[in-house]
Amino acid sequence: MNIFPVFLGFLFISTFISPSLSKNCNPQDKKVLLKIKKALGNPYLLASWDPKTDCCDWYCLECHPDTHRVISLTLFSDDRLTGQIPSAVGDLPYLETLLFRHLPNLNGTIPPAIAKLKNLKTLRLSWTNLSGPVPEFLAQLKNLSYLDLSFNKLSGSIPSILSTLPNLDALHLDRNRLTGSIPESFGNFPSRSLYLFILSHNQLSGTIPASLANMDFNTIDLSRNMLQGDASVLFGSNKTTFSIDLSRNMFQFDLSKLQFPKSLASLDLNHNKITGSIPARLTELDLQFMNVSYNRLCGQIPVGGRLQTFDYSTYFHNRCLCGAPLESCK
């Protein structure tokens, strides 16, 4: 058998196809990525970012299968990566996901260049040493559906303009140093629902905006702030909320007057100033977790549902609450 034609065929395929594969990476994107690498001090995390290779093959990146433009940049879990978020990230126009996470030596503020990323859907800047305010320019990212700025050192108030984001499904601002009140505008998100509404572990004060009655959150966590007053607008029999955590604040309202979503599976109200009694309506819910300890509740714990499956720590340190699993009522 003459293998010469076969060899020529292989050579033809190699020379014709391979160059096209090696040119998948958009040259402008590649130039920007190398700027980012340099600005971050050429960290080991980005060792695969070799200018001689196709950037679509580099770690921490994803390219669109058809356009070959960079659509995802995810840098995480490297305590050797230092510096600030490079402004060059704003020069990746097709970026849909931007993640800087578990980078304890990443510092500085959130750069305005991020506002240029008009296709961005997910922005996660968490578990870093970022400081400064939550920027108002984030409201320019109209395609944003997931915003996570948790576990940082952000300070100042929460910008009310974030409520204009038309596609936002999740908002994580927890574990920062935020002050001021929850914006009244947060009852006017265009979708009227957020899957996650997490503002816990800050220094927020004031009352719950009445406008939040308009919203139907799946998960609410406002714990460990300095919020006060009536939080009953967060509840309602017509809502589809799964979890509510209002613990360790200064809320004061009558628990017996609340209407609860049938979907509610987790309720944490511990360490507040909540009065009234535990309503029998709670026996109708499939609660997986409940804590109403350290409040000012009175009366007998209703019998039924899952209320007796919780131990005494769920109910203790109330004014005059009684009945199983606490001591019997006299």
GROMACS .gro file of C-alpha atoms in nm:
model
  330
    1MET     CA    1   0.000   0.000   0.000
    2ASN     CA    2   0.131   0.343  -0.094
    3ILE     CA    3   0.111   0.555   0.220
    4PHE     CA    4   0.230   0.871   0.045
    5PRO     CA    5  -0.127   0.994  -0.040
    6VAL     CA    6  -0.232   0.925   0.320
    7PHE     CA    7   0.065   1.126   0.448
    8LEU     CA    8  -0.019   1.411   0.211
    9GLY     CA    9  -0.380   1.404   0.333
   10PHE     CA   10  -0.270   1.420   0.695
   11LEU     CA   11  -0.028   1.703   0.615
   12PHE     CA   12  -0.306   1.891   0.435
   13ILE     CA   13  -0.544   1.852   0.731
   14SER     CA   14  -0.273   1.954   0.980
   15THR     CA   15  -0.173   2.266   0.793
   16PHE     CA   16  -0.527   2.365   0.696
   17ILE     CA   17  -0.713   2.305   1.023
   18SER     CA   18  -0.460   2.353   1.301
   19PRO     CA   19  -0.389   2.720   1.232
   20SER     CA   20  -0.760   2.800   1.256
   21LEU     CA   21  -0.778   2.623   1.591
   22SER     CA   22  -0.485   2.822   1.722
   23LYS     CA   23  -0.654   3.148   1.628
   24ASN     CA   24  -0.979   3.101   1.820
   25CYS     CA   25  -0.886   3.363   2.076
   26ASN     CA   26  -0.991   3.717   1.990
   27PRO     CA   27  -0.669   3.925   1.968
   28GLN     CA   28  -0.818   4.221   2.155
   29ASP     CA   29  -0.948   4.000   2.435
   30LYS     CA   30  -0.608   3.836   2.462
   31LYS     CA   31  -0.436   4.172   2.489
   32VAL     CA   32  -0.673   4.278   2.767
   33LEU     CA   33  -0.628   3.951   2.957
   34LEU     CA   34  -0.251   3.989   2.955
   35LYS     CA   35  -0.295   4.341   3.095
   36ILE     CA   36  -0.507   4.196   3.374
   37LYS     CA   37  -0.245   3.933   3.450
   38LYS     CA   38   0.029   4.195   3.469
   39ALA     CA   39  -0.179   4.426   3.687
   40LEU     CA   40  -0.233   4.142   3.935
   41GLY     CA   41   0.141   4.074   3.957
   42ASN     CA   42   0.149   3.764   3.733
   43PRO     CA   43   0.002   3.532   3.999
   44TYR     CA   44   0.050   3.157   3.987
   45LEU     CA   45  -0.326   3.121   3.943
   46LEU     CA   46  -0.279   3.265   3.593
   47ALA     CA   47   0.030   3.060   3.501
   48SER     CA   48  -0.154   2.912   3.203
   49TRP     CA   49  -0.199   3.257   3.052
   50ASP     CA   50   0.086   3.217   2.806
   51PRO     CA   51   0.080   3.470   2.520
   52LYS     CA   52   0.199   3.195   2.284
   53THR     CA   53  -0.116   2.987   2.339
   54ASP     CA   54  -0.485   3.028   2.263
   55CYS     CA   55  -0.649   3.231   2.542
   56CYS     CA   56  -0.967   3.024   2.510
   57ASP     CA   57  -0.763   2.735   2.652
   58TRP     CA   58  -0.644   2.932   2.956
   59TYR     CA   59  -0.764   2.849   3.306
   60CYS     CA   60  -1.024   3.073   3.476
   61LEU     CA   61  -1.178   3.167   3.141
   62GLU     CA   62  -1.462   3.066   2.915
   63CYS     CA   63  -1.508   3.168   2.553
   64HIS     CA   64  -1.828   3.164   2.354
   65PRO     CA   65  -1.826   2.851   2.132
   66ASP     CA   66  -1.923   3.046   1.821
   67THR     CA   67  -1.777   3.394   1.855
   68HIS     CA   68  -1.473   3.289   2.064
   69ARG     CA   69  -1.509   3.608   2.268
   70VAL     CA   70  -1.437   3.581   2.643
   71ILE     CA   71  -1.768   3.552   2.829
   72SER     CA   72  -1.652   3.439   3.174
   73LEU     CA   73  -1.363   3.540   3.400
   74THR     CA   74  -1.351   3.359   3.736
   75LEU     CA   75  -1.058   3.408   3.973
   76PHE     CA   76  -1.088   3.241   4.313
   77SER     CA   77  -0.914   3.079   4.610
   78ASP     CA   78  -0.563   3.222   4.593
   79ASP     CA   79  -0.413   3.406   4.891
   80ARG     CA   80  -0.107   3.491   4.682
   81LEU     CA   81  -0.303   3.707   4.439
   82THR     CA   82  -0.259   4.070   4.548
   83GLY     CA   83  -0.354   4.415   4.429
   84GLN     CA   84  -0.675   4.572   4.308
   85ILE     CA   85  -0.931   4.467   4.050
   86PRO     CA   86  -0.773   4.588   3.725
   87SER     CA   87  -0.974   4.847   3.535
   88ALA     CA   88  -0.891   4.646   3.221
   89VAL     CA   89  -1.174   4.403   3.310
   90GLY     CA   90  -1.406   4.665   3.165
   91ASP     CA   91  -1.247   4.609   2.825
   92LEU     CA   92  -1.393   4.258   2.786
   93PRO     CA   93  -1.720   4.372   2.624
   94TYR     CA   94  -1.880   4.028   2.590
   95LEU     CA   95  -1.825   3.927   2.952
   96GLU     CA   96  -2.134   3.768   3.112
   97THR     CA   97  -1.975   3.639   3.434
   98LEU     CA   98  -1.716   3.816   3.646
   99LEU     CA   99  -1.604   3.647   3.968
  100PHE     CA  100  -1.331   3.744   4.215
  101ARG     CA  101  -1.386   3.521   4.518
  102HIS     CA  102  -1.188   3.396   4.817
  103LEU     CA  103  -0.901   3.633   4.739
  104PRO     CA  104  -0.807   3.776   5.082
  105ASN     CA  105  -0.533   4.002   4.947
  106LEU     CA  106  -0.746   4.166   4.680
  107ASN     CA  107  -0.802   4.523   4.798
  108GLY     CA  108  -0.909   4.867   4.687
  109THR     CA  109  -1.253   4.971   4.568
  110ILE     CA  110  -1.484   4.834   4.299
  111PRO     CA  111  -1.358   5.000   3.976
  112PRO     CA  112  -1.597   5.216   3.767
  113ALA     CA  113  -1.476   5.029   3.457
  114ILE     CA  114  -1.711   4.743   3.552
  115ALA     CA  115  -2.001   4.965   3.443
  116LYS     CA  116  -1.883   4.917   3.083
  117LEU     CA  117  -1.975   4.546   3.092
  118LYS     CA  118  -2.323   4.582   2.944
  119ASN     CA  119  -2.362   4.205   2.888
  120LEU     CA  120  -2.278   4.112   3.248
  121LYS     CA  121  -2.530   3.877   3.410
  122THR     CA  122  -2.337   3.758   3.717
  123LEU     CA  123  -2.110   3.974   3.932
  124ARG     CA  124  -1.955   3.806   4.237
  125LEU     CA  125  -1.691   3.998   4.430
  126SER     CA  126  -1.689   3.820   4.766
  127TRP     CA  127  -1.456   3.703   5.043
  128THR     CA  128  -1.200   3.969   4.957
  129ASN     CA  129  -1.053   4.279   5.122
  130LEU     CA  130  -1.247   4.522   4.902
  131SER     CA  131  -1.353   4.845   5.072
  132GLY     CA  132  -1.534   5.165   4.985
  133PRO     CA  133  -1.902   5.202   4.894
  134VAL     CA  134  -2.143   4.984   4.705
  135PRO     CA  135  -2.119   5.179   4.377
  136GLU     CA  136  -2.424   5.340   4.221
  137PHE     CA  137  -2.281   5.270   3.875
  138LEU     CA  138  -2.375   4.903   3.917
  139ALA     CA  139  -2.730   5.010   3.827
  140GLN     CA  140  -2.605   5.059   3.470
  141LEU     CA  141  -2.567   4.681   3.430
  142LYS     CA  142  -2.919   4.622   3.303
  143ASN     CA  143  -2.863   4.252   3.226
  144LEU     CA  144  -2.740   4.174   3.578
  145SER     CA  145  -2.934   3.892   3.745
  146TYR     CA  146  -2.695   3.793   4.028
  147LEU     CA  147  -2.511   4.049   4.242
  148ASP     CA  148  -2.292   3.918   4.526
  149LEU     CA  149  -2.070   4.162   4.717
  150SER     CA  150  -2.066   3.965   5.042
  151PHE     CA  151  -1.780   3.909   5.290
  152ASN     CA  152  -1.593   4.230   5.215
  153LYS     CA  153  -1.530   4.559   5.397
  154LEU     CA  154  -1.775   4.773   5.204
  155SER     CA  155  -1.917   5.068   5.395
  156GLY     CA  156  -2.169   5.349   5.356
  157SER     CA  157  -2.534   5.320   5.264
  158ILE     CA  158  -2.705   5.088   5.016
  159PRO     CA  159  -2.774   5.275   4.689
  160SER     CA  160  -3.147   5.297   4.628
  161ILE     CA  161  -3.084   5.300   4.252
  162LEU     CA  162  -3.007   4.925   4.260
  163SER     CA  163  -3.384   4.871   4.258
  164THR     CA  164  -3.389   4.982   3.894
  165LEU     CA  165  -3.205   4.668   3.782
  166PRO     CA  166  -3.475   4.503   3.569
  167ASN     CA  167  -3.345   4.145   3.575
  168LEU     CA  168  -3.203   4.110   3.926
  169ASP     CA  169  -3.287   3.776   4.092
  170ALA     CA  170  -3.035   3.769   4.378
  171LEU     CA  171  -2.882   4.038   4.598
  172HIS     CA  172  -2.604   3.951   4.846
  173LEU     CA  173  -2.469   4.244   5.046
  174ASP     CA  174  -2.410   4.052   5.368
  175ARG     CA  175  -2.100   4.050   5.591
  176ASN     CA  176  -1.990   4.406   5.525
  177ARG     CA  177  -1.995   4.733   5.720
  178LEU     CA  178  -2.298   4.891   5.560
  179THR     CA  179  -2.493   5.154   5.750
  180GLY     CA  180  -2.816   5.347   5.708
  181SER     CA  181  -3.157   5.207   5.626
  182ILE     CA  182  -3.295   4.965   5.368
  183PRO     CA  183  -3.400   5.186   5.075
  184GLU     CA  184  -3.774   5.243   5.034
  185SER     CA  185  -3.721   5.182   4.662
  186PHE     CA  186  -3.642   4.815   4.731
  187GLY     CA  187  -4.015   4.747   4.727
  188ASN     CA  188  -4.020   4.845   4.361
  189PHE     CA  189  -3.786   4.601   4.187
  190PRO     CA  190  -3.934   4.554   3.837
  191SER     CA  191  -3.972   4.178   3.878
  192ARG     CA  192  -4.151   4.219   4.216
  193SER     CA  193  -3.953   3.916   4.337
  194LEU     CA  194  -3.598   3.825   4.425
  195TYR     CA  195  -3.487   3.470   4.489
  196LEU     CA  196  -3.227   3.586   4.743
  197PHE     CA  197  -3.242   3.906   4.949
  198ILE     CA  198  -2.947   3.885   5.188
  199LEU     CA  199  -2.837   4.192   5.389
  200SER     CA  200  -2.726   4.021   5.711
  201HIS     CA  201  -2.423   4.098   5.931
  202ASN     CA  202  -2.405   4.472   5.868
  203GLN     CA  203  -2.487   4.780   6.075
  204LEU     CA  204  -2.817   4.867   5.908
  205SER     CA  205  -3.068   5.063   6.115
  206GLY     CA  206  -3.416   5.206   6.089
  207THR     CA  207  -3.739   5.028   6.007
  208ILE     CA  208  -3.845   4.792   5.732
  209PRO     CA  209  -3.980   4.996   5.437
  210ALA     CA  210  -4.355   4.954   5.396
  211SER     CA  211  -4.294   4.913   5.023
  212LEU     CA  212  -4.142   4.567   5.083
  213ALA     CA  213  -4.499   4.442   5.118
  214ASN     CA  214  -4.498   4.453   4.735
  215MET     CA  215  -4.215   4.201   4.713
  216ASP     CA  216  -4.223   3.822   4.719
  217PHE     CA  217  -3.878   3.701   4.824
  218ASN     CA  218  -3.784   3.334   4.832
  219THR     CA  219  -3.514   3.382   5.097
  220ILE     CA  220  -3.485   3.684   5.328
  221ASP     CA  221  -3.192   3.728   5.566
  222LEU     CA  222  -3.170   4.057   5.756
  223SER     CA  223  -3.008   3.906   6.065
  224ARG     CA  224  -2.745   4.071   6.283
  225ASN     CA  225  -2.820   4.433   6.211
  226MET     CA  226  -2.977   4.709   6.421
  227LEU     CA  227  -3.315   4.714   6.251
  228GLN     CA  228  -3.626   4.789   6.454
  229GLY     CA  229  -4.001   4.829   6.443
  230ASP     CA  230  -4.258   4.620   6.262
  231ALA     CA  231  -4.141   4.356   6.012
  232SER     CA  232  -4.484   4.212   5.940
  233VAL     CA  233  -4.480   4.345   5.580
  234LEU     CA  234  -4.233   4.068   5.499
  235PHE     CA  235  -4.497   3.805   5.575
  236GLY     CA  236  -4.822   3.721   5.401
  237SER     CA  237  -5.033   3.418   5.316
  238ASN     CA  238  -5.016   3.506   4.945
  239LYS     CA  239  -4.635   3.497   4.931
  240THR     CA  240  -4.409   3.207   4.836
  241THR     CA  241  -4.126   3.272   5.082
  242PHE     CA  242  -3.922   2.969   5.188
  243SER     CA  243  -3.690   3.116   5.455
  244ILE     CA  244  -3.700   3.425   5.678
  245ASP     CA  245  -3.419   3.519   5.917
  246LEU     CA  246  -3.470   3.840   6.119
  247SER     CA  247  -3.263   3.730   6.419
  248ARG     CA  248  -3.051   3.957   6.638
  249ASN     CA  249  -3.216   4.288   6.561
  250MET     CA  250  -3.457   4.504   6.763
  251PHE     CA  251  -3.784   4.420   6.587
  252GLN     CA  252  -4.100   4.469   6.790
  253PHE     CA  253  -4.434   4.339   6.667
  254ASP     CA  254  -4.712   4.098   6.765
  255LEU     CA  255  -4.630   3.750   6.634
  256SER     CA  256  -4.988   3.628   6.677
  257LYS     CA  257  -5.113   3.873   6.413
  258LEU     CA  258  -4.884   3.755   6.132
  259GLN     CA  259  -5.003   3.572   5.822
  260PHE     CA  260  -4.750   3.311   5.707
  261PRO     CA  261  -4.669   3.183   5.357
  262LYS     CA  262  -4.768   2.818   5.318
  263SER     CA  263  -4.425   2.760   5.164
  264LEU     CA  264  -4.235   2.874   5.476
  265ALA     CA  265  -3.986   2.610   5.593
  266SER     CA  266  -3.741   2.814   5.802
  267LEU     CA  267  -3.823   3.092   6.050
  268ASP     CA  268  -3.561   3.256   6.273
  269LEU     CA  269  -3.672   3.545   6.493
  270ASN     CA  270  -3.440   3.499   6.793
  271HIS     CA  271  -3.302   3.793   6.993
  272ASN     CA  272  -3.563   4.059   6.919
  273LYS     CA  273  -3.846   4.224   7.117
  274ILE     CA  274  -4.134   4.033   6.961
  275THR     CA  275  -4.453   4.008   7.166
  276GLY     CA  276  -4.779   3.814   7.153
  277SER     CA  277  -4.819   3.439   7.137
  278ILE     CA  278  -4.720   3.166   6.893
  279PRO     CA  279  -5.012   3.136   6.650
  280ALA     CA  280  -5.175   2.799   6.589
  281ARG     CA  281  -5.137   2.869   6.215
  282LEU     CA  282  -4.773   2.761   6.244
  283THR     CA  283  -4.886   2.402   6.306
  284GLU     CA  284  -5.011   2.395   5.946
  285LEU     CA  285  -4.665   2.458   5.802
  286ASP     CA  286  -4.396   2.204   5.722
  287LEU     CA  287  -4.131   2.389   5.921
  288GLN     CA  288  -3.784   2.240   5.909
  289PHE     CA  289  -3.631   2.502   6.137
  290MET     CA  290  -3.767   2.756   6.384
  291ASN     CA  291  -3.616   2.976   6.654
  292VAL     CA  292  -3.818   3.234   6.851
  293SER     CA  293  -3.595   3.239   7.161
  294TYR     CA  294  -3.496   3.559   7.345
  295ASN     CA  295  -3.814   3.752   7.279
  296ARG     CA  296  -4.117   3.860   7.484
  297LEU     CA  297  -4.363   3.588   7.387
  298CYS     CA  298  -4.633   3.452   7.620
  299GLY     CA  299  -4.895   3.180   7.622
  300GLN     CA  300  -4.899   2.811   7.540
  301ILE     CA  301  -4.704   2.666   7.251
  302PRO     CA  302  -4.967   2.524   7.015
  303VAL     CA  303  -4.975   2.146   6.988
  304GLY     CA  304  -4.948   1.997   6.641
  305GLY     CA  305  -4.752   2.013   6.322
  306ARG     CA  306  -4.379   2.020   6.385
  307LEU     CA  307  -4.378   2.259   6.681
  308GLN     CA  308  -4.302   1.986   6.935
  309THR     CA  309  -4.020   1.838   6.726
  310PHE     CA  310  -3.800   2.137   6.813
  311ASP     CA  311  -3.614   2.134   7.145
  312TYR     CA  312  -3.642   2.387   7.429
  313SER     CA  313  -3.371   2.611   7.278
  314THR     CA  314  -3.619   2.709   7.006
  315TYR     CA  315  -3.846   2.871   7.265
  316PHE     CA  316  -3.648   2.955   7.579
  317HIS     CA  317  -3.584   3.303   7.723
  318ASN     CA  318  -3.928   3.441   7.656
  319ARG     CA  319  -4.147   3.629   7.901
  320CYS     CA  320  -4.408   3.365   7.979
  321LEU     CA  321  -4.409   3.098   7.712
  322CYS     CA  322  -4.506   2.750   7.826
  323GLY     CA  323  -4.604   2.405   7.705
  324ALA     CA  324  -4.401   2.128   7.547
  325PRO     CA  325  -4.110   2.128   7.495
  326LEU     CA  326  -4.097   2.391   7.775
  327GLU     CA  327  -4.251   2.346   8.118
  328SER     CA  328  -4.624   2.282   8.125
  329CYS     CA  329  -4.857   2.574   8.164
  330LYS     CA  330  -5.008   2.614   8.513
   0.00000   0.00000   0.00000
